[in-house]
Coordinates of C-alpha atoms and ligand atoms in Angstrom, one line a residue:
Chain A
M1 CA -41.4 -70.3 -103.0
T2 CA -44.9 -69.2 -103.6
T3 CA -45.4 -68.5 -99.9
N4 CA -43.0 -65.6 -100.2
Q5 CA -45.1 -63.8 -102.6
G6 CA -47.9 -61.5 -101.5
A7 CA -47.5 -59.9 -98.1
E8 CA -44.4 -57.8 -97.5
K9 CA -41.9 -59.8 -95.6
A10 CA -39.7 -58.3 -92.9
K11 CA -36.3 -57.1 -94.2
V12 CA -33.5 -59.1 -92.6
I13 CA -30.6 -57.5 -94.5
E14 CA -30.6 -54.3 -96.4
A15 CA -27.4 -53.4 -98.3
T16 CA -27.1 -50.2 -100.3
N17 CA -24.1 -49.5 -102.5
L18 CA -21.6 -51.6 -100.6
V19 CA -18.1 -50.9 -101.6
K20 CA -14.9 -52.6 -100.5
N21 CA -11.4 -51.7 -101.4
Y22 CA -8.3 -53.8 -100.5
G23 CA -5.7 -51.1 -100.9
D24 CA -6.0 -50.0 -104.5
R25 CA -8.0 -53.0 -105.5
R26 CA -11.7 -52.8 -105.5
A27 CA -13.2 -56.1 -104.5
V28 CA -16.9 -55.0 -104.2
D29 CA -18.0 -52.2 -106.4
G30 CA -21.4 -50.9 -105.2
I31 CA -23.7 -53.9 -104.5
S32 CA -27.2 -53.4 -103.3
F33 CA -29.8 -56.1 -102.2
T34 CA -32.4 -56.9 -99.7
V35 CA -32.9 -60.3 -98.0
H36 CA -36.4 -61.0 -96.5
A37 CA -37.2 -63.2 -93.5
G38 CA -37.6 -66.9 -94.2
E39 CA -36.2 -66.9 -97.7
C40 CA -33.1 -68.5 -99.2
F41 CA -31.2 -65.7 -100.9
G42 CA -28.2 -66.4 -103.1
L43 CA -25.1 -64.5 -104.1
L44 CA -23.8 -66.1 -107.3
G45 CA -20.7 -65.4 -109.2
P46 CA -17.4 -66.8 -110.4
N47 CA -14.3 -67.0 -108.3
G48 CA -13.1 -63.5 -107.4
A49 CA -16.5 -61.9 -108.0
G50 CA -16.5 -60.5 -104.4
K51 CA -18.9 -62.9 -102.8
T52 CA -16.7 -63.7 -99.7
T53 CA -15.8 -60.0 -99.3
T54 CA -19.5 -59.0 -99.3
F55 CA -20.1 -61.7 -96.7
K56 CA -17.2 -60.6 -94.5
M57 CA -18.5 -57.0 -94.5
I58 CA -21.9 -58.3 -93.3
Y59 CA -20.5 -60.2 -90.4
G60 CA -17.8 -57.9 -89.4
S61 CA -14.7 -59.7 -90.6
A62 CA -13.9 -56.9 -93.1
Q63 CA -14.3 -53.2 -92.8
I64 CA -16.9 -51.5 -95.0
T65 CA -15.3 -49.0 -97.3
S66 CA -18.5 -47.3 -98.1
G67 CA -22.2 -47.9 -98.4
E68 CA -25.0 -48.6 -96.0
L69 CA -25.7 -52.0 -94.4
F70 CA -28.4 -53.0 -92.0
V71 CA -28.7 -56.5 -90.6
L72 CA -31.7 -57.5 -88.4
G73 CA -32.5 -53.8 -88.2
L74 CA -29.1 -52.9 -86.8
N75 CA -26.5 -50.7 -88.5
A76 CA -23.6 -53.1 -89.2
K77 CA -21.1 -50.2 -88.9
S78 CA -22.0 -49.5 -85.3
H79 CA -23.6 -52.6 -83.9
I80 CA -21.6 -55.5 -85.3
Q81 CA -21.1 -57.3 -82.0
K82 CA -24.8 -57.3 -81.3
I83 CA -25.5 -58.6 -84.9
K84 CA -23.0 -61.4 -84.4
S85 CA -24.8 -62.7 -81.4
S86 CA -27.9 -63.5 -83.5
I87 CA -26.4 -65.0 -86.7
G88 CA -24.7 -68.3 -87.7
V89 CA -21.8 -68.3 -90.1
V90 CA -20.3 -71.1 -92.3
P91 CA -17.2 -69.4 -93.7
Q92 CA -15.6 -70.4 -96.9
E93 CA -12.6 -71.9 -95.0
N94 CA -14.0 -74.0 -92.2
G95 CA -11.6 -72.6 -89.6
L96 CA -12.0 -75.6 -87.3
D97 CA -9.6 -75.6 -84.4
P98 CA -7.0 -78.3 -85.0
D99 CA -6.0 -78.3 -81.3
F100 CA -9.3 -79.8 -80.3
T101 CA -11.8 -82.7 -81.0
A102 CA -15.0 -82.2 -83.0
L103 CA -17.1 -82.0 -79.8
E104 CA -14.7 -79.6 -78.1
N105 CA -14.8 -77.4 -81.2
L106 CA -18.6 -77.1 -80.7
Q107 CA -18.3 -76.6 -77.0
I108 CA -15.7 -73.9 -77.2
Y109 CA -17.7 -72.1 -79.9
A110 CA -20.8 -72.3 -77.7
N111 CA -18.9 -70.7 -74.9
Y112 CA -18.2 -67.7 -77.1
F113 CA -21.9 -67.3 -77.3
G114 CA -22.3 -67.5 -73.6
I115 CA -24.1 -70.8 -73.6
A116 CA -23.8 -72.6 -70.3
E117 CA -21.6 -75.7 -70.1
K118 CA -24.3 -78.3 -69.7
A119 CA -26.6 -76.8 -72.3
A120 CA -23.7 -76.4 -74.7
R121 CA -22.8 -80.1 -74.4
D122 CA -26.4 -81.2 -75.0
R123 CA -26.7 -78.9 -78.0
A124 CA -23.4 -80.1 -79.4
M125 CA -24.3 -83.7 -79.0
E126 CA -27.7 -83.1 -80.7
L127 CA -26.0 -81.3 -83.6
L128 CA -23.4 -84.0 -84.0
S129 CA -26.0 -86.6 -84.3
M130 CA -28.1 -84.4 -86.7
M131 CA -25.0 -84.2 -88.9
Q132 CA -24.3 -87.9 -88.5
L133 CA -21.0 -87.2 -86.7
E134 CA -21.7 -88.7 -83.3
D135 CA -19.0 -91.4 -83.9
Y136 CA -16.5 -88.6 -84.4
A137 CA -17.2 -86.6 -81.3
E138 CA -13.9 -87.4 -79.7
K139 CA -11.9 -87.5 -82.9
S140 CA -9.4 -84.7 -83.8
I141 CA -10.2 -82.5 -86.7
D142 CA -7.4 -83.8 -88.8
T143 CA -9.0 -87.2 -89.0
L144 CA -12.3 -85.9 -90.6
S145 CA -13.0 -86.0 -94.3
G146 CA -13.8 -82.8 -96.3
G147 CA -17.5 -83.5 -96.1
M148 CA -17.4 -84.2 -92.4
K149 CA -15.5 -81.0 -91.7
R150 CA -18.1 -79.1 -93.7
R151 CA -20.9 -80.7 -91.7
L152 CA -19.1 -79.9 -88.5
T153 CA -18.8 -76.3 -89.6
L154 CA -22.5 -76.2 -90.3
A155 CA -23.2 -77.7 -86.9
R156 CA -21.0 -75.0 -85.3
A157 CA -23.0 -72.3 -87.1
L158 CA -26.2 -73.7 -85.6
I159 CA -25.0 -73.9 -82.0
S160 CA -26.8 -70.7 -81.0
K161 CA -30.0 -71.5 -82.9
P162 CA -29.6 -68.5 -85.2
K163 CA -32.6 -67.3 -87.2
L164 CA -30.2 -66.0 -90.0
I165 CA -27.4 -68.2 -91.4
F166 CA -24.6 -67.3 -93.8
L167 CA -23.1 -70.0 -95.9
D168 CA -20.1 -69.2 -98.1
E169 CA -19.9 -71.9 -100.7
P170 CA -21.4 -74.6 -98.5
T171 CA -20.7 -77.5 -100.9
T172 CA -17.6 -76.5 -102.9
G173 CA -15.2 -79.4 -103.1
L174 CA -17.7 -82.0 -101.8
D175 CA -18.7 -85.1 -103.6
P176 CA -22.3 -85.4 -105.0
Q177 CA -23.7 -87.4 -102.0
A178 CA -22.3 -84.9 -99.5
R179 CA -23.6 -82.1 -101.5
I180 CA -27.2 -83.4 -101.7
W181 CA -27.1 -84.3 -98.1
I182 CA -26.2 -80.7 -97.2
W183 CA -28.9 -79.3 -99.6
D184 CA -31.5 -81.4 -97.7
E185 CA -30.3 -80.1 -94.4
L186 CA -30.5 -76.5 -95.6
R187 CA -34.0 -77.1 -97.0
S188 CA -35.2 -78.4 -93.6
L189 CA -33.6 -75.4 -91.8
Q190 CA -35.5 -73.1 -94.1
K191 CA -38.8 -75.0 -93.4
Q192 CA -38.2 -74.3 -89.7
G193 CA -38.2 -70.6 -90.5
T194 CA -34.5 -69.9 -90.8
T195 CA -33.4 -67.3 -93.2
L196 CA -30.6 -68.6 -95.4
F197 CA -28.1 -66.4 -97.3
L198 CA -25.6 -68.4 -99.4
T199 CA -22.9 -67.8 -102.0
T200 CA -22.0 -70.3 -104.6
H201 CA -20.5 -70.6 -108.0
Y202 CA -22.6 -73.6 -108.8
M203 CA -25.6 -72.4 -110.7
E204 CA -27.4 -75.7 -110.1
E205 CA -27.0 -75.2 -106.4
A206 CA -28.6 -71.8 -106.6
E207 CA -31.4 -73.2 -108.8
E208 CA -31.9 -76.0 -106.3
L209 CA -32.0 -73.9 -103.1
C210 CA -32.5 -70.2 -103.7
D211 CA -35.8 -68.3 -103.8
R212 CA -34.1 -65.2 -105.0
L213 CA -30.6 -64.3 -106.0
I214 CA -28.3 -61.8 -107.4
I215 CA -25.5 -62.7 -109.9
V216 CA -22.3 -60.7 -109.3
N217 CA -19.3 -60.4 -111.5
K218 CA -16.2 -58.3 -110.8
G219 CA -17.8 -56.8 -107.7
R220 CA -21.0 -55.7 -109.5
T221 CA -24.5 -57.0 -109.6
V222 CA -25.3 -58.1 -113.2
A223 CA -28.7 -59.7 -112.6
E224 CA -31.3 -60.1 -109.9
G225 CA -34.5 -62.1 -109.5
R226 CA -36.0 -65.6 -108.9
P227 CA -34.1 -68.4 -110.7
Q228 CA -37.0 -69.3 -113.0
E229 CA -37.7 -65.6 -113.9
L230 CA -34.0 -65.1 -114.6
I231 CA -33.9 -68.1 -116.8
E232 CA -37.0 -67.1 -118.8
S233 CA -36.1 -63.5 -119.2
Y234 CA -32.4 -64.0 -120.1
V235 CA -32.4 -67.2 -122.1
G236 CA -35.8 -68.8 -122.4
R237 CA -37.4 -72.2 -121.6
E238 CA -35.1 -74.4 -123.6
V239 CA -31.7 -74.5 -125.1
V240 CA -30.7 -76.2 -128.3
E241 CA -26.9 -76.7 -128.7
F242 CA -25.2 -77.4 -132.1
E243 CA -21.7 -78.5 -132.6
I244 CA -20.5 -76.9 -135.8
G245 CA -17.3 -76.0 -137.6
P246 CA -15.8 -72.6 -136.8
K247 CA -16.3 -71.4 -140.4
E248 CA -20.0 -72.3 -140.4
V249 CA -20.7 -70.4 -137.1
E250 CA -20.7 -67.0 -138.8
Y251 CA -23.1 -68.2 -141.5
F252 CA -25.6 -69.6 -139.1
V253 CA -25.4 -66.7 -136.8
S254 CA -26.2 -64.3 -139.5
K255 CA -29.1 -66.5 -140.5
I256 CA -30.8 -66.7 -137.1
K257 CA -29.6 -63.6 -135.3
D258 CA -32.8 -61.6 -135.8
R259 CA -35.1 -64.3 -134.7
F260 CA -33.3 -66.2 -131.9
A261 CA -31.4 -65.3 -128.8
Y262 CA -28.1 -67.1 -129.1
Q263 CA -24.6 -67.5 -127.8
V264 CA -21.4 -68.7 -129.5
M265 CA -18.9 -70.7 -127.5
R266 CA -16.0 -71.7 -129.7
N267 CA -17.4 -74.4 -132.0
R268 CA -20.8 -74.5 -130.4
L269 CA -23.8 -72.4 -131.1
K270 CA -26.6 -72.2 -128.5
L271 CA -30.1 -71.2 -129.5
F272 CA -32.4 -70.1 -126.7
V273 CA -36.0 -71.1 -127.2
R274 CA -38.5 -68.5 -125.8
G275 CA -42.0 -67.1 -126.2
Q276 CA -44.0 -68.8 -129.0
Q277 CA -40.9 -70.6 -130.4
T278 CA -40.5 -74.3 -130.1
T279 CA -37.4 -76.5 -130.1
R280 CA -38.4 -77.8 -133.5
D281 CA -38.1 -74.3 -134.9
A282 CA -34.6 -74.1 -133.6
I283 CA -33.5 -77.5 -134.7
N284 CA -34.5 -76.8 -138.3
E285 CA -32.4 -73.7 -138.5
V286 CA -29.0 -75.2 -138.2
S287 CA -27.5 -78.3 -139.7
S288 CA -25.1 -80.1 -137.4
Q289 CA -24.0 -83.7 -136.7
N290 CA -24.3 -83.1 -133.0
V291 CA -27.5 -81.5 -131.5
T292 CA -28.5 -81.4 -127.8
M293 CA -31.7 -80.2 -126.4
R294 CA -32.3 -79.4 -122.8
K295 CA -34.0 -77.2 -120.3
A296 CA -32.5 -73.8 -119.9
S297 CA -30.6 -73.4 -116.7
L298 CA -29.0 -70.6 -114.6
N299 CA -25.7 -71.7 -116.1
D300 CA -27.0 -70.5 -119.5
V301 CA -28.0 -67.2 -117.8
F302 CA -24.7 -66.8 -116.2
L303 CA -22.7 -67.6 -119.4
K304 CA -24.9 -65.3 -121.4
I305 CA -24.4 -62.4 -118.9
S306 CA -20.8 -62.7 -118.1
G307 CA -19.6 -64.0 -121.4
Y308 CA -17.7 -67.2 -122.2
E309 CA -14.2 -65.8 -121.9
L310 CA -12.2 -66.6 -118.8
N311 CA -12.2 -63.4 -116.8
D312 CA -9.6 -63.6 -114.1
Chain B
M1 CA 5.0 -39.6 -94.6
T2 CA 7.0 -39.9 -91.4
N3 CA 4.6 -37.4 -89.8
S4 CA 1.6 -39.6 -90.5
F5 CA 3.6 -42.6 -89.2
V6 CA 4.2 -40.8 -85.9
K7 CA 0.6 -39.7 -85.7
G8 CA -0.5 -43.3 -86.3
F9 CA 1.9 -44.5 -83.6
I10 CA 0.6 -42.0 -81.1
A11 CA -3.0 -43.0 -82.0
D12 CA -2.1 -46.7 -81.4
L13 CA -0.6 -45.8 -78.0
F14 CA -4.0 -44.5 -77.0
Y15 CA -6.0 -47.4 -78.4
F16 CA -7.7 -48.7 -75.3
P17 CA -9.4 -52.0 -76.1
K18 CA -13.0 -52.4 -75.0
I19 CA -13.4 -55.7 -73.2
G20 CA -16.1 -57.9 -71.7
R21 CA -16.7 -61.6 -70.9
G22 CA -15.1 -62.7 -74.2
V23 CA -11.7 -62.2 -72.6
H24 CA -12.4 -65.0 -70.3
C25 CA -13.6 -67.3 -73.1
I26 CA -10.3 -66.9 -74.9
W27 CA -8.4 -67.6 -71.8
Q28 CA -10.5 -70.7 -71.2
R29 CA -9.9 -71.9 -74.8
N30 CA -6.1 -71.7 -74.3
F31 CA -6.3 -73.1 -70.8
L32 CA -8.2 -76.2 -72.2
Y33 CA -5.4 -76.8 -74.7
F34 CA -2.7 -76.3 -72.0
R35 CA -4.4 -78.8 -69.7
Q36 CA -4.3 -81.4 -72.5
T37 CA -0.6 -80.8 -73.1
I38 CA 0.3 -80.1 -69.5
F39 CA 2.8 -83.0 -69.1
T40 CA 5.0 -81.8 -72.0
S41 CA 4.6 -78.2 -70.9
I42 CA 5.4 -78.7 -67.3
T43 CA 8.3 -81.1 -67.9
W44 CA 9.8 -78.5 -70.2
I45 CA 9.3 -75.7 -67.7
F46 CA 11.0 -77.8 -64.9
V47 CA 13.8 -79.3 -66.9
E48 CA 15.1 -76.1 -68.5
P49 CA 15.9 -74.1 -65.4
L50 CA 17.3 -77.2 -63.7
L51 CA 19.8 -77.6 -66.6
Y52 CA 20.8 -73.9 -66.2
L53 CA 21.1 -74.4 -62.4
F54 CA 23.4 -77.4 -62.7
A55 CA 25.5 -76.0 -65.4
L56 CA 25.9 -72.5 -64.0
G57 CA 25.1 -72.8 -60.3
Y58 CA 27.0 -76.0 -59.5
G59 CA 29.3 -76.1 -62.5
L60 CA 30.5 -72.6 -63.0
G61 CA 29.6 -71.7 -59.4
R62 CA 32.5 -73.8 -58.1
Y63 CA 34.9 -71.2 -59.5
V64 CA 32.9 -68.3 -58.1
N65 CA 33.3 -67.5 -54.4
Q66 CA 30.4 -65.4 -53.4
V67 CA 28.4 -62.7 -55.1
E68 CA 26.9 -60.0 -53.0
G69 CA 27.1 -62.3 -50.0
L70 CA 25.3 -65.2 -51.6
S71 CA 26.5 -68.5 -53.1
Y72 CA 26.5 -68.3 -56.8
A73 CA 23.5 -70.8 -57.0
E74 CA 21.6 -68.5 -54.6
F75 CA 22.5 -65.5 -56.6
I76 CA 21.2 -66.8 -59.8
A77 CA 18.1 -68.4 -58.4
P78 CA 15.9 -65.3 -58.9
S79 CA 17.3 -65.0 -62.4
M80 CA 16.1 -68.6 -63.1
M81 CA 12.5 -67.6 -62.2
A82 CA 12.7 -64.3 -64.2
T83 CA 14.3 -65.7 -67.4
S84 CA 12.0 -68.7 -67.4
G85 CA 8.9 -66.5 -67.3
M86 CA 10.4 -64.1 -69.8
F87 CA 11.2 -66.9 -72.3
V88 CA 7.8 -68.6 -71.9
A89 CA 6.0 -65.3 -72.3
F90 CA 8.0 -64.3 -75.3
F91 CA 7.8 -67.7 -77.0
E92 CA 4.0 -68.2 -76.4
G93 CA 3.3 -64.5 -77.3
T94 CA 5.1 -64.6 -80.6
Y95 CA 5.1 -68.2 -82.0
G96 CA 1.9 -69.2 -80.3
T97 CA -0.1 -66.1 -81.2
Y98 CA 1.3 -65.9 -84.7
T99 CA 0.4 -69.5 -85.4
K100 CA -3.2 -68.9 -84.3
L101 CA -3.4 -65.7 -86.2
T102 CA -2.0 -67.0 -89.5
R103 CA -1.6 -70.8 -90.0
Q104 CA -4.5 -72.0 -87.9
N105 CA -6.9 -69.1 -88.5
T106 CA -8.2 -69.6 -85.0
Y107 CA -9.1 -65.9 -84.4
Q108 CA -10.9 -65.6 -87.8
T109 CA -13.3 -68.1 -86.5
V110 CA -13.6 -66.6 -83.0
I111 CA -14.6 -63.2 -84.4
L112 CA -17.6 -64.8 -86.1
T113 CA -19.1 -64.9 -82.6
P114 CA -20.0 -62.2 -80.1
V115 CA -16.4 -62.2 -78.9
S116 CA -14.7 -59.1 -80.3
P117 CA -11.2 -58.7 -81.8
D118 CA -10.3 -56.5 -78.7
E119 CA -11.4 -59.3 -76.4
V120 CA -9.4 -61.9 -78.4
L121 CA -6.3 -59.8 -78.1
I122 CA -6.6 -59.1 -74.3
G123 CA -7.6 -62.7 -73.7
E124 CA -4.5 -63.8 -75.5
I125 CA -2.2 -61.5 -73.6
L126 CA -3.7 -62.6 -70.3
W127 CA -3.3 -66.2 -71.2
V128 CA 0.3 -65.8 -72.2
T129 CA 0.9 -64.0 -68.9
T130 CA -0.8 -66.8 -67.0
K131 CA 1.3 -69.5 -68.8
A132 CA 4.5 -67.6 -68.2
F133 CA 3.6 -67.1 -64.5
I134 CA 2.9 -70.8 -64.2
S135 CA 6.4 -71.4 -65.3
V136 CA 7.7 -68.8 -62.8
L137 CA 5.8 -70.6 -60.0
S138 CA 7.1 -74.0 -61.0
V139 CA 10.7 -72.8 -61.0
A140 CA 10.0 -71.1 -57.6
I141 CA 8.8 -74.4 -56.2
V142 CA 11.9 -76.3 -57.4
L143 CA 14.2 -73.6 -56.1
T144 CA 12.5 -73.4 -52.7
L145 CA 12.7 -77.2 -52.3
M146 CA 16.4 -76.9 -53.1
G147 CA 16.8 -74.3 -50.4
L148 CA 17.9 -71.6 -52.8
L149 CA 15.0 -69.1 -52.2
P150 CA 14.3 -67.4 -48.9
L151 CA 10.6 -67.5 -48.2
A152 CA 10.5 -64.0 -46.7
G153 CA 9.8 -61.6 -49.5
I154 CA 8.7 -64.2 -52.0
I155 CA 5.2 -62.9 -52.3
P156 CA 6.1 -59.3 -53.5
A157 CA 8.9 -60.8 -55.6
L158 CA 6.3 -63.0 -57.3
G159 CA 4.1 -60.0 -57.8
V160 CA 6.9 -58.2 -59.7
L161 CA 7.5 -61.4 -61.8
F162 CA 3.8 -61.5 -62.6
L163 CA 4.1 -57.9 -64.0
M164 CA 7.1 -59.0 -65.9
C165 CA 5.2 -61.8 -67.5
W166 CA 2.5 -59.3 -68.7
V167 CA 5.2 -57.0 -70.1
F168 CA 6.8 -59.7 -72.2
A169 CA 3.5 -61.2 -73.1
S170 CA 2.4 -57.9 -74.6
I171 CA 5.7 -57.3 -76.3
G172 CA 5.5 -60.8 -77.8
V173 CA 1.9 -60.5 -79.0
W174 CA 2.7 -57.0 -80.4
L175 CA 5.5 -58.6 -82.4
A176 CA 3.2 -61.4 -83.5
S177 CA 0.7 -58.9 -84.9
L178 CA 3.4 -57.1 -86.8
A179 CA 5.3 -60.1 -88.1
K180 CA 5.4 -61.2 -91.7
S181 CA 7.0 -64.6 -91.0
Y182 CA 8.4 -66.7 -88.2
E183 CA 11.8 -65.4 -88.8
W184 CA 10.9 -62.2 -87.1
F185 CA 10.9 -64.0 -83.9
T186 CA 14.2 -65.7 -84.4
Y187 CA 15.8 -62.3 -84.9
S188 CA 14.1 -60.7 -81.9
Q189 CA 14.9 -63.7 -79.8
S190 CA 18.6 -63.7 -80.5
G191 CA 18.9 -59.9 -80.8
F192 CA 16.8 -58.8 -77.8
I193 CA 15.6 -61.6 -75.5
M194 CA 18.8 -63.6 -75.3
P195 CA 21.1 -60.7 -74.6
M196 CA 18.7 -59.3 -72.1
S197 CA 18.7 -62.6 -70.2
L198 CA 22.5 -62.2 -69.8
F199 CA 23.0 -58.4 -69.2
C200 CA 20.3 -57.4 -66.7
G201 CA 21.9 -58.3 -63.4
T202 CA 20.9 -61.9 -63.9
Y203 CA 24.2 -63.9 -63.9
F204 CA 26.5 -61.2 -62.6
P205 CA 25.8 -57.9 -60.8
L206 CA 25.1 -54.8 -62.9
S207 CA 28.1 -53.1 -61.3
Q208 CA 30.4 -55.2 -63.4
L209 CA 29.1 -53.6 -66.6
P210 CA 31.0 -50.7 -68.3
K211 CA 29.3 -47.3 -67.6
Y212 CA 27.5 -46.9 -70.9
L213 CA 26.2 -50.4 -71.0
K214 CA 24.9 -49.8 -67.5
Y215 CA 22.9 -46.8 -68.6
F216 CA 21.6 -48.9 -71.5
S217 CA 20.8 -51.8 -69.3
N218 CA 18.6 -49.4 -67.3
I219 CA 16.0 -49.1 -70.0
L220 CA 15.6 -52.9 -70.3
P221 CA 12.6 -54.3 -68.5
L222 CA 14.4 -57.3 -67.1
T223 CA 16.8 -55.0 -65.2
H224 CA 14.0 -53.5 -63.3
V225 CA 12.6 -56.9 -62.6
M226 CA 15.9 -58.1 -61.2
M227 CA 16.5 -55.0 -59.1
S228 CA 13.2 -55.2 -57.3
V229 CA 13.1 -59.0 -57.0
R230 CA 16.6 -59.0 -55.5
M231 CA 15.6 -56.3 -53.2
F232 CA 12.6 -58.2 -51.9
L233 CA 14.4 -61.5 -51.6
H234 CA 17.9 -60.5 -50.4
G235 CA 18.1 -56.8 -49.8
E236 CA 16.9 -54.0 -47.7
V237 CA 13.5 -52.9 -49.0
T238 CA 13.4 -49.2 -49.9
S239 CA 10.9 -47.3 -52.0
M240 CA 13.2 -47.7 -55.0
F241 CA 11.1 -50.6 -56.1
L242 CA 8.2 -48.3 -56.9
I243 CA 10.2 -46.9 -59.8
N244 CA 10.8 -50.4 -61.1
I245 CA 7.1 -51.2 -60.8
I246 CA 5.9 -48.0 -62.4
Y247 CA 8.3 -48.6 -65.3
L248 CA 7.0 -52.1 -65.8
I249 CA 3.4 -51.1 -65.6
A250 CA 4.0 -48.3 -68.1
L251 CA 5.7 -50.7 -70.5
G252 CA 3.0 -53.3 -70.2
A253 CA 0.3 -50.7 -70.8
I254 CA 2.1 -49.2 -73.8
F255 CA 2.7 -52.6 -75.5
T256 CA -0.8 -53.8 -74.7
N257 CA -2.3 -50.8 -76.5
L258 CA 0.1 -51.0 -79.4
A259 CA -0.6 -54.8 -79.8
A260 CA -4.3 -54.3 -79.6
A261 CA -4.4 -51.6 -82.3
R262 CA -2.2 -53.6 -84.6
F263 CA -3.9 -56.9 -83.9
V264 CA -7.4 -55.6 -84.5
R265 CA -6.4 -54.0 -87.8
R266 CA -4.7 -57.2 -88.9
L267 CA -7.7 -59.3 -88.1
V268 CA -10.4 -57.0 -89.6
F269 CA -9.2 -54.8 -92.4
Ligands
ADP401 N1 -7.5 -60.1 -98.1 C1 -7.5 -59.6 -99.3 N2 -6.5 -58.7 -99.7 C2 -6.5 -58.3 -101.0 N3 -7.3 -58.6 -102.0 C3 -8.3 -59.5 -101.6 C4 -8.4 -60.1 -100.3 N4 -9.5 -60.9 -100.3 C5 -10.0 -60.9 -101.5 N5 -9.3 -60.1 -102.3 C6 -9.6 -59.8 -103.8 O1 -10.9 -59.3 -103.9 C7 -11.6 -59.9 -105.0 C8 -12.8 -60.6 -104.5 O2 -12.5 -61.8 -103.7 P1 -13.5 -62.7 -103.0 O3 -14.5 -61.8 -102.2 O4 -12.8 -63.7 -102.2 O5 -14.3 -63.4 -104.2 P2 -15.2 -64.7 -104.2 O6 -15.5 -65.0 -102.9 O7 -16.4 -64.3 -105.1 O8 -14.4 -65.7 -104.9 C9 -10.6 -60.8 -105.6 O9 -10.0 -60.2 -106.7 C10 -9.5 -61.1 -104.6 O10 -8.3 -61.3 -105.2
MG402 MG1 -15.2 -66.8 -101.9

């Protein structure tokens, strides 16, 4: 993370005021961001926030309603085919071809990139073993588990050795082992100099992987920065959570509201500990049977920004 | 409203897809799948026309003396080739393409690569054309072995049939890119393809048709296919076949452009 500070890094993606309408419905409502070479950049937000739609505009699977978009120095509106030859994509839906085996899926995809047959086979075998799928090379797609399919999709995205990879919710629906395994794989890709751009609605995933991120909600950017900076500026270092009766909430809120940043979630009161404050200060403010202390996380940032109510 | 619809339609007519090596990749993908399922495909291709031939040629044919100087089996032999190719092109173009477009999301994945939506569409049409023509060839081989096809004139006749495969492939793919459900194809099959297979000089000469139906029949692509194929196989060759061929090429080009415009808009919107 620290290596990214200092010298100005090359801009790999520059999006300015991206807008996408599906008919009358606005899915992306003026998003701007810049992704630098070698970093892991995150697009966070709840379901329906417009993450997938933003991605699709970047790799030419959706038309851009308005805004400016440059990828690898090329205008995405006019040079999308050229852009696509230098990127790797892990879409939200794997889109593996059920008519073929795992190996054939990779070979056919390699052919789309113009990779010669022999080289494609070698590269496919190498990727299958990297993803621990060599035993499934000749198996049809339907026989693979969810985690295996995701790994195969990642292998597919790597077939052309891209320097820029898009991952749309890389670990959604996977079990914890599979998730951690993919995280490790992504970290090692980044170490080798690959730029990663991922979307997720798991805040811990973003905290774990992303150097910088934007949080989007209802098609708009609501926050932007490094995970730690965001946590410190929006919520603080630590969180103390009290379980209290609904009637007491109002009383305690009025008591602390001038001194502490806080959030009310039904019968829970969260106090955010920041600056000179200590957790002890917070604990003493509220009497409750059930108190939890923990480090503040991106989750707290997200809930603070977008509110606790379900918004779909 | 209708004005903009017409303008859109005319714009689609002149949508000429830009293509490159991606077309070949798509064709190869489909060929790879075909090769794996070749036994079922080929069996089906052989068995169906044989069923027709036995039922119509030898069953019904017993009660028919001669048609235009040919035995009934000989008379319907070219129709076997044509209808087989037409059915395969239509079936593969509609159901096959629609499945890859919707249920399997095959093309959504392909366009993540340097292969463009235009190339996907053209590759698909070329593949469907190829598969349909393979069925024409298989039927031609069977019929030749049975002595029902004269070898003279077979090459230009196959050329016309290849054009026909392209025409129905592009109509099929065009429908697939418009369709909202599989039912669309059931309707177009029973309302368009089935009747066409019967009333285009396939199982009885066009001259048997009432006058107005005859005019109507002249706009159907299969009529033009049958006219020129019969001319090359059994008739005296005159320059009339040029009209048939020009008509088929025009239809193929029109539906290819319409299909491309629709397909691309459906894939990336
Ligand atoms: N193909 C589509 N047609 C119409 N609306 C769509 C389409 N895809 C997405 N949307 C809408 O756009 C919004 C953003 O969707 P999406 O980009 O998939 O969000 P996310 O990936 O963040 O969950 C949602 O409200 C969704 O319903
Ligand atoms: Mg999504």
